XYZ file of C-alpha atoms in Angstrom:
748
model
C 0.075 -0.336 -0.021
C 2.723 2.321 0.379
C 3.642 2.498 -3.252
C -0.058 3.700 -4.193
C 0.228 6.231 -0.932
C 3.594 7.842 -3.607
C 1.195 7.705 -6.547
C -1.936 9.710 -4.669
C 0.599 12.370 -3.749
C 1.559 12.500 -7.215
C -2.073 12.636 -8.924
C -2.880 15.265 -6.026
C -0.219 17.479 -7.494
C -0.366 16.925 -10.903
C -4.243 17.951 -10.920
C -3.563 20.859 -9.463
C -1.958 22.213 -12.382
C -4.846 20.993 -14.854
C -7.492 22.683 -12.550
C -9.251 25.648 -14.424
C -8.623 29.215 -13.535
C -4.854 28.462 -12.569
C -2.337 31.072 -13.776
C 0.944 30.224 -15.156
C 2.765 30.691 -12.167
C 0.892 28.566 -10.224
C 1.053 25.448 -12.896
C 5.172 26.118 -12.579
C 5.043 26.025 -9.056
C 3.307 22.867 -9.069
C 5.179 21.282 -11.451
C 8.199 21.933 -9.299
C 6.707 20.699 -6.362
C 5.563 17.140 -8.208
C 8.445 16.758 -9.773
C 10.677 17.697 -6.735
C 8.450 15.157 -4.691
C 9.083 12.268 -7.174
C 12.514 13.035 -6.961
C 12.653 12.961 -3.486
C 13.724 16.207 -2.482
C 10.907 17.085 0.138
C 12.050 19.980 1.452
C 12.275 21.726 -2.285
C 8.558 20.284 -2.954
C 7.719 21.725 0.431
C 8.982 25.242 -0.507
C 7.482 24.999 -3.672
C 3.960 24.270 -1.965
C 4.361 26.634 0.633
C 4.710 29.647 -2.364
C 2.160 28.323 -4.124
C -0.011 28.388 -0.609
C 0.643 31.807 -0.555
C -1.013 32.903 -3.822
C -3.908 29.948 -3.183
C -4.707 29.821 0.530
C -7.978 28.409 0.287
C -7.196 25.020 -1.611
C -7.098 22.672 0.326
C -5.795 20.178 -2.115
C -2.312 22.090 -1.496
C -2.481 21.613 2.540
C -3.029 18.034 2.237
C -0.173 17.264 -0.448
C 1.943 19.008 2.138
C 0.964 16.941 4.932
C 2.280 13.957 2.334
C 5.313 15.714 2.046
C 5.881 16.007 5.569
C 4.790 12.534 5.977
C 7.246 11.443 3.379
C 10.108 13.561 4.474
C 9.700 11.872 7.926
C 9.757 8.349 6.595
C 6.363 7.390 7.032
C 6.604 7.531 10.267
C 4.601 10.442 11.443
C 1.061 8.229 10.643
C -0.916 9.718 13.791
C 0.051 13.141 12.820
C -1.217 12.780 8.761
C -4.156 10.924 10.162
C -5.178 13.693 12.651
C -4.241 16.566 9.473
C -6.313 14.579 7.082
C -9.508 14.462 9.641
C -9.243 17.743 10.260
C -9.089 18.849 6.043
C -12.381 16.425 5.888
C -14.251 18.745 9.000
C -12.968 21.729 6.962
C -15.074 20.302 4.053
C -18.505 19.329 6.043
C -18.531 16.230 4.801
C -18.659 12.649 6.170
C -18.190 9.442 4.405
C -21.670 8.761 4.804
C -23.504 11.744 3.626
C -21.698 11.530 0.444
C -24.375 11.897 -2.512
C -21.640 11.959 -5.365
C -17.950 12.933 -6.062
C -17.533 14.948 -8.368
C -13.763 15.407 -8.682
C -10.810 13.430 -7.932
C -9.507 15.213 -5.159
C -12.256 14.715 -2.939
C -12.462 11.134 -3.476
C -8.244 10.723 -2.865
C -8.716 12.672 0.488
C -10.897 9.548 1.399
C -9.033 7.105 -0.358
C -6.048 8.390 1.688
C -8.211 8.065 4.940
C -8.914 4.426 3.782
C -4.916 3.609 3.721
C -4.174 4.747 7.202
C -7.365 3.059 8.842
C -5.746 -0.090 7.022
C -2.557 0.319 7.911
C -3.949 0.897 11.651
C -5.761 -2.255 11.641
C -8.701 -0.444 11.836
C -10.824 -2.489 8.978
C -13.841 -1.771 9.755
C -13.820 1.676 9.430
C -11.854 1.145 5.997
C -13.819 -1.025 4.833
C -17.002 1.431 5.031
C -14.877 4.299 3.000
C -14.109 2.007 -0.041
C -16.767 0.597 0.061
C -18.202 3.873 -0.587
C -15.937 4.857 -2.691
C -16.435 1.938 -5.185
C -19.842 3.495 -6.140
C -18.001 6.116 -8.200
C -15.454 4.605 -9.602
C -16.016 4.805 -13.065
C -14.720 8.091 -14.034
C -11.422 7.616 -12.474
C -9.452 4.532 -14.223
C -6.223 4.139 -12.803
C -7.647 5.372 -9.312
C -10.367 2.420 -9.654
C -7.558 -0.071 -9.731
C -5.952 1.331 -6.143
C -9.487 1.706 -4.233
C -10.110 -2.108 -5.598
C -7.135 -3.879 -4.745
C -7.287 -1.491 -1.498
C -10.795 -3.527 -0.540
C -9.791 -6.738 -2.179
C -7.381 -6.561 0.778
C -9.484 -5.697 3.187
C -12.018 -8.191 2.201
C -9.217 -11.111 3.054
C -7.986 -9.560 6.057
C -11.318 -9.809 7.374
C -12.260 -13.525 5.838
C -14.857 -12.523 3.142
C -13.630 -14.114 0.174
C -16.529 -14.293 -1.796
C -16.828 -10.175 -1.389
C -12.762 -10.400 -2.579
C -13.611 -12.588 -5.884
C -16.954 -10.252 -6.957
C -14.656 -7.350 -7.060
C -12.127 -8.763 -8.744
C -14.053 -10.138 -11.354
C -15.444 -5.951 -11.683
C -11.745 -5.414 -11.292
C -10.989 -7.452 -14.380
C -13.397 -6.595 -16.402
C -12.433 -2.870 -16.246
C -8.633 -3.661 -16.509
C -9.359 -5.158 -19.547
C -11.993 -2.373 -20.791
C -8.991 0.210 -20.022
C -6.396 -1.730 -21.922
C -8.473 -2.009 -25.097
C -9.117 1.623 -24.894
C -5.544 2.548 -24.377
C -4.400 0.268 -27.037
C -7.258 2.136 -29.612
C -5.834 5.412 -28.832
C -2.234 4.355 -29.763
C -2.929 2.953 -32.869
C -4.999 5.626 -33.844
C -1.685 8.325 -33.052
C 1.109 8.576 -34.560
C 2.493 4.957 -33.976
C 5.616 5.878 -35.054
C 6.302 8.038 -31.944
C 8.886 6.877 -29.502
C 7.160 8.769 -26.702
C 3.854 7.087 -27.399
C 5.383 3.846 -27.839
C 7.561 3.643 -24.284
C 4.197 4.863 -22.789
C 2.225 1.836 -24.391
C 5.027 -0.299 -23.352
C 4.967 1.186 -19.826
C 1.254 0.959 -19.488
C 1.288 -2.783 -20.946
C 3.363 -3.533 -18.333
C 1.267 -2.079 -15.341
C -1.696 -4.234 -17.062
C 0.187 -7.627 -16.756
C 1.350 -6.339 -13.047
C -2.284 -5.897 -12.208
C -3.179 -9.038 -13.680
C -0.057 -10.887 -11.622
C -1.561 -9.503 -8.456
C -5.321 -10.175 -9.064
C -4.603 -14.109 -9.932
C -2.365 -14.340 -6.517
C -5.797 -12.427 -4.704
C -7.751 -15.370 -6.380
C -5.619 -18.119 -4.963
C -6.078 -16.431 -1.030
C -9.413 -15.866 -1.476
C -10.084 -19.775 -3.102
C -7.962 -20.754 -0.258
C -9.820 -19.100 2.761
C -12.725 -20.856 1.025
C -11.065 -24.179 0.729
C -12.267 -24.302 -2.543
C -9.407 -26.667 -3.608
C -10.250 -27.111 -7.516
C -10.438 -23.522 -8.507
C -7.730 -23.125 -6.708
C -5.820 -25.246 -8.458
C -6.676 -23.761 -11.739
C -5.310 -20.416 -10.865
C -2.444 -21.260 -8.940
C -1.046 -22.209 -12.577
C -1.882 -18.519 -13.479
C 0.023 -17.301 -10.214
C 3.302 -19.649 -11.436
C 3.243 -18.965 -14.980
C 2.951 -14.709 -14.362
C 5.236 -14.869 -11.081
C 7.625 -18.053 -11.566
C 9.120 -19.068 -8.406
C 8.993 -15.866 -6.711
C 8.375 -16.562 -2.795
C 4.777 -15.227 -3.236
C 4.190 -17.895 -5.711
C 5.607 -20.185 -3.911
C 4.481 -19.470 -0.443
C 0.656 -19.210 -2.074
C 1.572 -22.927 -3.789
C 3.050 -24.454 -0.692
C -0.486 -23.022 1.189
C -2.955 -24.898 -1.661
C -0.636 -28.116 -0.507
C -0.753 -27.916 2.827
C -4.735 -28.084 2.236
C -4.334 -30.974 0.379
C -2.622 -33.258 3.096
C 0.685 -32.902 1.128
C 2.741 -31.938 4.365
C 5.814 -32.990 2.630
C 5.547 -30.844 -0.487
C 4.878 -27.725 1.080
C 8.049 -28.252 3.239
C 9.580 -28.779 0.538
C 8.395 -25.728 -1.592
C 8.478 -23.258 1.368
C 12.144 -24.370 0.991
C 12.640 -23.750 -2.006
C 11.535 -20.072 -2.099
C 14.434 -18.133 -1.979
C 13.547 -15.511 0.967
C 16.613 -14.040 1.410
C 16.021 -11.918 -1.987
C 12.818 -10.652 -0.847
C 12.660 -6.412 0.084
C 12.581 -6.235 3.335
C 9.588 -5.167 5.765
C 10.299 -1.084 5.108
C 9.212 -1.988 1.247
C 6.459 -4.397 1.375
C 5.400 -4.896 4.971
C 5.691 -8.216 5.336
C 7.994 -9.936 7.352
C 8.940 -12.706 5.093
C 11.110 -14.635 7.085
C 9.097 -14.665 9.961
C 6.003 -16.140 7.458
C 8.208 -18.587 6.559
C 9.341 -20.223 10.058
C 5.140 -20.039 11.399
C 4.074 -21.626 7.945
C 6.529 -24.680 8.888
C 5.092 -24.689 12.393
C 2.012 -24.892 11.069
C 2.382 -27.620 8.665
C 4.241 -29.778 11.472
C 1.803 -28.988 14.081
C -1.116 -30.962 11.088
C 1.715 -33.592 11.164
C 0.992 -34.335 14.697
C 4.723 -33.338 15.361
C 3.783 -30.838 18.080
C 7.276 -30.654 19.465
C 9.052 -29.677 16.240
C 5.890 -27.152 15.336
C 6.667 -25.623 18.835
C 10.377 -25.236 17.868
C 9.385 -23.249 14.487
C 6.645 -20.774 15.904
C 9.549 -19.954 18.236
C 11.952 -19.428 15.500
C 8.718 -17.142 13.880
C 8.669 -15.461 17.246
C 12.096 -14.898 17.432
C 12.338 -13.590 13.698
C 9.293 -11.134 14.278
C 10.898 -9.573 17.951
C 14.287 -8.790 15.445
C 12.526 -7.196 12.530
C 10.277 -5.127 15.265
C 14.064 -3.798 16.937
C 15.090 -2.760 13.310
C 11.719 -0.986 12.936
C 12.329 0.975 16.004
C 10.012 -0.947 18.302
C 11.100 -3.359 20.493
C 9.494 -6.345 20.007
C 6.423 -5.849 22.376
C 4.523 -4.175 19.762
C 3.916 -1.110 22.041
C 5.792 1.305 19.597
C 3.252 -0.056 16.707
C 0.355 0.156 18.899
C 1.092 4.436 19.479
C 2.017 4.131 15.489
C 5.035 6.676 16.278
C 8.551 6.017 14.971
C 7.563 2.916 12.282
C 7.378 3.865 9.189
C 3.440 3.229 8.427
C 4.054 0.531 5.695
C 5.816 -1.597 8.275
C 2.742 -1.398 11.054
C 1.275 -4.463 9.587
C 4.525 -6.837 9.972
C 4.034 -7.346 13.860
C 2.984 -10.342 14.223
C 3.857 -10.997 17.972
C 0.431 -11.605 19.279
C -0.381 -14.438 16.356
C 2.620 -16.193 16.877
C 1.857 -15.908 20.562
C -1.655 -17.986 19.826
C 0.045 -20.442 17.728
C 2.720 -20.885 20.158
C 0.001 -21.633 23.053
C -2.067 -24.076 21.132
C 0.892 -25.931 20.666
C 1.918 -25.943 24.090
C -1.211 -27.215 25.049
C -0.895 -29.814 23.123
C 2.723 -31.244 24.262
C 1.289 -30.820 28.267
C 2.403 -27.793 28.972
C -0.639 -25.855 30.147
C 1.557 -23.036 32.232
C 3.524 -21.916 29.647
C 0.217 -22.507 27.063
C -1.136 -20.314 29.723
C 1.158 -17.550 29.868
C 1.362 -17.178 26.108
C -2.360 -17.296 25.439
C -2.726 -14.766 28.362
C -0.760 -11.910 26.802
C -2.394 -12.617 23.520
C -5.851 -12.301 24.667
C -4.504 -8.739 25.630
C -5.183 -7.991 21.874
C -7.498 -10.821 20.760
C -10.113 -10.384 23.856
C -13.148 -10.861 21.751
C -12.714 -13.859 20.633
C -14.444 -17.210 22.243
C -12.150 -19.234 21.409
C -9.417 -18.139 22.900
C -10.954 -17.865 25.911
C -11.882 -21.324 25.672
C -8.252 -21.930 25.574
C -7.153 -20.191 28.739
C -9.642 -22.172 30.214
C -8.853 -25.941 28.750
C -5.059 -24.656 30.386
C -6.305 -24.151 33.726
C -8.178 -27.495 33.630
C -4.835 -29.340 32.318
C -2.891 -27.904 35.014
C -5.236 -28.533 37.858
C -6.198 -32.179 36.888
C -4.615 -33.791 39.984
C -2.068 -36.477 40.325
C -5.218 -39.836 40.767
C -4.073 -40.180 36.224
C -0.616 -40.854 36.718
C -0.054 -44.985 36.200
C 2.453 -47.300 36.214
C 2.591 -50.104 34.027
C -0.904 -49.538 32.553
C -2.435 -50.044 36.609
C -4.309 -47.475 38.340
C -1.882 -45.371 40.354
C -2.552 -46.604 44.120
C -2.208 -42.329 45.376
C -5.784 -42.470 43.648
C -6.627 -45.107 46.407
C -4.947 -44.850 49.568
C -4.160 -41.742 51.250
C -1.667 -42.218 53.979
C -0.445 -45.283 56.057
C -0.520 -44.699 59.507
C 1.287 -46.715 62.509
C 3.417 -49.552 62.526
C 2.621 -53.705 62.813
C -0.525 -54.242 64.829
C -1.940 -50.521 64.949
C -1.081 -50.080 61.393
C -3.600 -48.057 59.542
C -4.455 -47.237 56.104
C -5.741 -43.898 55.189
C -8.470 -43.987 51.917
C -8.830 -40.482 49.753
C -12.078 -39.456 51.013
C -12.463 -37.523 47.763
C -10.363 -36.366 44.715
C -8.169 -33.435 45.670
C -7.923 -30.636 42.887
C -4.660 -28.633 42.757
C -5.416 -25.370 44.571
C -1.861 -23.919 45.046
C -3.123 -20.639 42.513
C -5.933 -19.887 44.026
C -5.405 -19.680 47.802
C -5.183 -16.431 49.253
C -5.821 -14.939 45.308
C -8.635 -13.219 43.734
C -10.361 -14.961 41.255
C -9.801 -12.375 38.876
C -5.986 -12.822 38.837
C -4.846 -14.235 35.707
C -3.452 -17.316 36.950
C -4.062 -20.891 36.013
C -6.629 -21.689 38.603
C -10.374 -23.346 38.189
C -11.631 -19.997 39.498
C -9.921 -18.103 36.389
C -11.001 -21.156 34.559
C -14.618 -19.881 35.277
C -14.003 -16.591 34.129
C -12.879 -17.603 30.854
C -15.639 -19.802 30.159
C -18.271 -17.027 31.270
C -16.880 -14.693 29.080
C -16.255 -17.331 26.123
C -20.267 -17.661 26.530
C -20.985 -13.841 26.877
C -19.475 -13.700 23.327
C -21.197 -16.311 21.142
C -24.584 -15.431 19.709
C -28.008 -16.130 21.005
C -29.626 -19.195 19.188
C -31.416 -18.335 16.389
C -35.059 -19.060 17.245
C -36.516 -19.383 13.519
C -33.665 -20.688 11.639
C -34.851 -23.888 10.229
C -32.650 -23.843 6.587
C -29.203 -25.630 6.553
C -25.753 -24.693 6.699
C -25.566 -25.115 3.130
C -28.977 -23.181 2.151
C -27.174 -20.054 1.012
C -23.351 -18.989 -0.049
C -23.010 -16.373 2.148
C -19.624 -14.051 1.877
C -19.326 -14.846 5.353
C -18.203 -18.683 5.007
C -14.735 -19.281 4.495
C -14.710 -22.725 4.867
C -17.371 -23.586 2.190
C -15.980 -25.907 -0.549
C -18.104 -24.481 -3.668
C -16.222 -22.010 -5.829
C -19.162 -19.667 -4.659
C -20.700 -17.305 -7.511
C -19.317 -14.433 -8.716
C -22.456 -12.058 -9.039
C -24.642 -13.351 -6.335
C -26.170 -11.321 -4.013
C -23.952 -12.873 -1.312
C -21.075 -11.512 -3.039
C -22.695 -8.052 -3.555
C -22.922 -7.864 0.062
C -26.680 -9.169 0.856
C -26.095 -11.760 3.366
C -29.147 -13.065 5.403
C -29.117 -13.262 8.484
C -28.674 -16.387 10.223
C -25.460 -16.665 7.460
C -23.520 -13.949 9.328
C -20.102 -15.190 10.946
C -18.567 -14.441 13.994
C -15.501 -12.504 14.237
C -12.786 -15.075 16.349
C -9.330 -13.595 15.385
C -6.592 -14.566 15.084
C -8.135 -17.805 14.172
C -10.811 -18.109 10.876
C -14.418 -16.611 11.587
C -16.960 -18.785 13.041
C -19.856 -20.379 11.186
C -23.164 -21.262 12.097
C -22.537 -24.872 13.220
C -18.863 -24.035 14.795
C -20.787 -21.654 16.942
C -23.097 -24.716 17.863
C -20.160 -26.825 18.182
C -17.786 -24.634 20.172
C -21.067 -23.706 22.587
C -21.564 -27.241 23.267
C -17.729 -27.290 24.258
C -17.879 -24.261 26.169
C -20.714 -25.479 28.323
C -18.945 -29.085 28.764
C -16.049 -27.241 30.180
C -18.352 -24.869 32.427
C -20.112 -27.897 34.440
C -16.710 -29.584 34.661
C -15.029 -26.269 36.294
C -18.613 -25.759 38.439
C -18.084 -29.376 39.812
C -14.399 -28.595 40.652
C -15.364 -25.544 42.458
C -18.296 -27.460 44.384
C -20.716 -25.046 42.447
C -23.030 -28.146 42.300
C -26.458 -26.113 41.457
C -24.299 -24.061 38.157
C -22.882 -27.525 37.072
C -26.131 -29.191 37.090
C -27.448 -25.800 35.055
C -24.737 -26.448 32.703
C -24.992 -29.587 32.049
C -28.724 -29.447 31.382
C -28.267 -26.957 28.886
C -25.445 -29.412 27.226
C -27.676 -32.008 26.966
C -30.534 -30.018 25.395
C -28.362 -28.484 22.725
C -29.654 -29.567 19.437
C -26.259 -30.538 17.475
C -24.529 -32.651 20.281
C -22.005 -35.250 19.776
C -21.898 -38.389 21.165
C -19.323 -37.742 23.756
C -20.775 -34.902 24.733
C -23.936 -36.292 25.653
C -21.985 -38.961 27.431
C -20.272 -36.092 29.605
C -23.417 -34.102 30.156
C -25.060 -36.851 31.562
C -22.407 -37.609 34.398
C -21.972 -34.239 35.225
C -25.456 -34.040 35.670
C -25.651 -36.870 37.814
C -22.917 -35.917 39.784
C -24.068 -32.372 40.391
C -27.658 -34.156 41.272
C -25.806 -36.738 43.777
C -24.041 -33.843 45.726
C -27.271 -32.350 45.995
C -28.861 -35.404 47.270
C -31.363 -35.895 44.450
C -30.206 -39.411 44.246
C -33.301 -40.426 42.351
C -32.721 -38.000 39.388
C -28.897 -39.338 39.063
C -30.073 -42.153 38.901
C -31.968 -41.524 35.507
C -28.880 -39.684 34.378
C -27.051 -42.814 34.770
C -28.779 -45.204 32.773
C -26.632 -46.657 30.368
C -28.788 -47.195 27.548
C -28.488 -43.324 27.431
C -25.301 -44.052 25.606
C -25.176 -44.743 22.224
C -22.114 -42.770 20.951
C -19.339 -41.799 22.229
C -17.677 -40.166 18.901
C -16.450 -36.545 18.808
C -19.079 -35.115 15.825
C -16.806 -32.702 14.725
C -17.447 -31.676 11.390
C -14.645 -31.476 9.016
C -15.022 -27.189 8.589
C -13.374 -27.252 11.912
C -10.516 -28.840 10.738
C -7.455 -26.962 8.693
C -7.504 -24.209 10.084
C -3.723 -23.457 9.221
C -2.071 -20.778 7.041
C -4.976 -19.266 5.317
C -3.288 -17.044 3.083
C 0.584 -18.913 2.959
C 0.865 -15.933 5.264
C 0.680 -15.985 8.753
C -2.779 -17.917 10.702
C -2.854 -19.323 13.696
C -3.462 -22.896 14.554
C -6.661 -24.444 15.582
C -6.564 -28.668 15.073
C -4.469 -31.126 14.278
C -4.761 -33.522 11.221
C -4.063 -36.567 13.617
C -6.677 -37.298 15.842
C -5.358 -37.765 19.568
C -5.968 -40.261 22.398
C -8.520 -39.243 24.768
C -9.222 -40.059 28.326
C -13.082 -40.637 27.934
C -13.737 -44.119 26.977
C -13.485 -44.968 23.652
C -16.103 -47.501 22.932
C -19.639 -47.304 23.712
C -19.197 -50.853 25.837
C -16.634 -48.682 27.958
C -18.496 -45.664 28.301
C -21.911 -48.232 29.589
C -19.102 -49.439 31.875
C -18.296 -46.026 33.091
C -22.334 -45.255 34.149
C -22.793 -48.350 35.733
C -19.950 -47.745 38.174
C -21.184 -44.393 39.016
C -24.739 -45.980 38.893
C -23.437 -48.769 41.475
C -22.032 -46.001 43.568
C -25.628 -43.908 43.457
C -27.125 -46.945 44.880
C -24.919 -47.116 47.789
C -25.871 -43.811 48.755
C -29.466 -45.705 49.036
C -27.995 -48.262 50.716
C -28.972 -50.914 48.301
C -26.016 -52.484 47.881
C -26.893 -55.805 46.041
C -28.257 -53.438 43.156
C -24.686 -51.566 43.892
C -22.885 -55.162 43.933
C -24.984 -56.507 40.159
C -23.859 -52.896 38.343
C -20.164 -53.274 39.741
C -19.848 -56.851 38.905
C -21.458 -55.925 35.255
C -19.313 -53.161 34.267
C -16.250 -55.082 35.985
C -17.109 -57.544 32.683
C -17.306 -54.869 30.336
C -13.996 -53.646 30.519
C -10.377 -55.094 31.028
C -9.121 -55.616 34.385
C -6.351 -53.024 34.069
C -8.880 -50.205 32.956
C -10.927 -50.399 36.120
C -11.073 -46.768 37.584
C -9.317 -46.559 41.205
C -13.187 -45.222 42.136
C -14.477 -48.563 41.203
C -11.644 -50.907 43.464
C -13.016 -48.339 45.953
C -16.619 -49.299 45.917
C -15.595 -52.736 45.873
C -13.569 -52.319 49.283
C -16.708 -50.776 50.919
C -19.584 -53.210 49.552
C -16.782 -55.690 51.635
C -16.843 -54.005 54.237
C -20.625 -53.600 54.122
C -20.631 -57.381 54.309
C -17.748 -57.787 57.227
C -15.349 -59.134 54.727
C -12.752 -57.322 56.033
C -10.053 -59.299 54.780
C -11.340 -59.468 51.397
C -11.095 -55.887 51.366
C -7.707 -55.404 52.429
C -6.684 -58.091 49.760
C -8.439 -55.784 47.149
C -6.450 -52.674 48.497
C -2.957 -54.381 48.672
C -3.637 -55.976 44.766
C -5.124 -52.387 43.613
C -7.804 -54.741 41.617
C -10.742 -56.519 41.995
C -10.496 -59.788 43.182
C -12.167 -62.693 41.081
C -14.207 -63.394 43.910
C -15.936 -59.926 43.493
C -16.394 -59.626 40.006
C -16.150 -62.430 37.055
C -12.889 -63.135 34.806
C -13.501 -61.079 31.923
C -12.344 -61.820 28.383
C -9.307 -60.494 27.104
C -9.478 -56.898 25.667
C -6.932 -55.520 23.531
C -7.862 -52.258 23.248
C -5.297 -49.539 24.567
C -5.542 -47.684 27.182
C -7.003 -43.908 26.545
C -4.035 -41.453 27.453
C -4.328 -38.763 29.402
C -6.763 -35.244 28.473
C -4.989 -33.766 25.345
C -7.046 -30.321 23.976
C -7.043 -30.869 19.801
C -10.616 -30.223 18.479
C -12.362 -26.746 19.135
C -14.753 -28.819 20.405
C -12.916 -31.499 22.247
C -14.709 -32.476 25.852
C -12.506 -32.136 29.048
C -11.760 -34.990 30.927
C -14.491 -36.369 32.689
C -14.090 -36.235 36.556
C -14.664 -38.934 39.414
C -18.184 -38.568 39.430
C -17.865 -41.803 42.360
C -18.992 -40.490 46.106
C -16.155 -41.467 48.034
C -16.629 -43.455 51.464
C -16.133 -42.563 54.491
C -13.603 -44.919 57.192
C -14.672 -46.485 59.951
């Protein structure tokens, strides 16, 4: 966009020359100022502009040109000053963009365009889009200017994940460019074809048209990548490679295309073949290509399930980003970029620190380092505080950090720490102290406010509340399927889209609107519902851990009433509701939830559109999900899930002193799973039942062997299923670990 700014200044000064009623002296001054500006002699240009302003003090265009010249004289580092000056000039004209009925002269439109460019570099995309769309209505009279406005709008649409709108605009721009090229060629042929000057101008114009076409092909690839329309993308990739060759942007786009197809090795090979050393620096392009290179490698290895290697590349990208910011005058923390001082305007978008911190946080969460992930995500949430996904990730960090030690395993057997809390005394007086409840790690929350950002369960509850509040309410009268209309706000669509449809011209239906979730891609309707289910499941878990049983029951019941609920979350919803009801002494209601027939499916049920949230533009995009399914801590089959329900049902019967029913549930559940997969709480339940029958010796044998004895349970058939691994957060709607819903018995 920086090059466009230079062209703007030249156009404005040139137009001063051709304005009616201008004296020869004024024309000469304007010409000298224009030539000095193009030559980089800003002091001389300012001197001519001052002289010109003395002759014509009421012309705001001269003041605007002076402001732009001062801006370039400072090395484009006074962005805030230029923005303030343009705002002042707009106020002097007593015109707002919303009130524009017609743009009669090109000067006024360029003033608004300059404002849009500044909004773009300040990441104020909504304001820039509102100005650009208004200018778009008055483009036909200005051929060269129309191209600049269209390219700006296309960039903004892609940055805000509106690829269909970008494609519609590119189609219009393509027609405009073709029409312009034909008209220019016709004029050249009718004039003196032997004139060397006209031939040079024609060659320059042809080169400009070719550059514009190459740029349009790249924009189309980016749009199709966001839409995940691989067939259309493949066609455009060929055009990009033909027009741009093996340049870094074209190879990055092709690598991104292969990444979406799942050809990860080819994607890495294409990235490595790009010669990023020859790419201009951020001062010229506003992009740190080395940072993008390392980030994209991290995204690819994350999709391959190589999380430690992915983290290594994300850290390399973060280091490269900080080095670039330090060279630009920013210390790497983004403070100077926030103030828009000391950094050239074209390089304001180069700082990707918070997007990279988000990527590092997600990656750390996958490799089992929740505290380090929490630190990264807490820094990212300072900028992306309106993302419900990010608040959910923070809550998952808190949950993972506070799981406790009951899941530790030794040689595939349940840990005795989950059963025996301590041994007191020696010899005849030796006593075994059983655990009374599942202890939570409360090291972070003791004596601190819940609002303090530490990885505590109290703070997790706040994060989940924020995530729920950021989600839209349910659509009451929305009965149309997701694919009933092709909205501009559906970046995950697999269709190429109709470039002339109402959706692409901005006419979207209410039910098709997407929810921004920066730094990751926006949420579509079904993704919102999946995310809501995940947040409710986590909320119920956290409320149980904090002892807020009424709130846990409320969240669990809301979860069970969701229309599109995956089997795994339905299973967890019944368990959480039952545990809350047991704590509230509503045993009969809990037994209804613990009916094994309630479990018919334990699949994740995540839609494919939730996956592959990698680098959408061959650039720097956050990652959300892995291409591999990771083992989960909850049951991996319907049989194992029903066994868990029966274990809990036996615990509920014990509370009503129905010991025979409890024993039957325990026997039936133990026969459905492998002996090594029986949880410690079920072993405690067997101990309790033997103590109730007076079989003290058998109860001691169960404790010592840490398993149910054959006399307590039938011998089960061999089960070759793998033992589920501890909880890992891999999917955006992934449920959390099943808490212990067994009621622990009191020692006599």
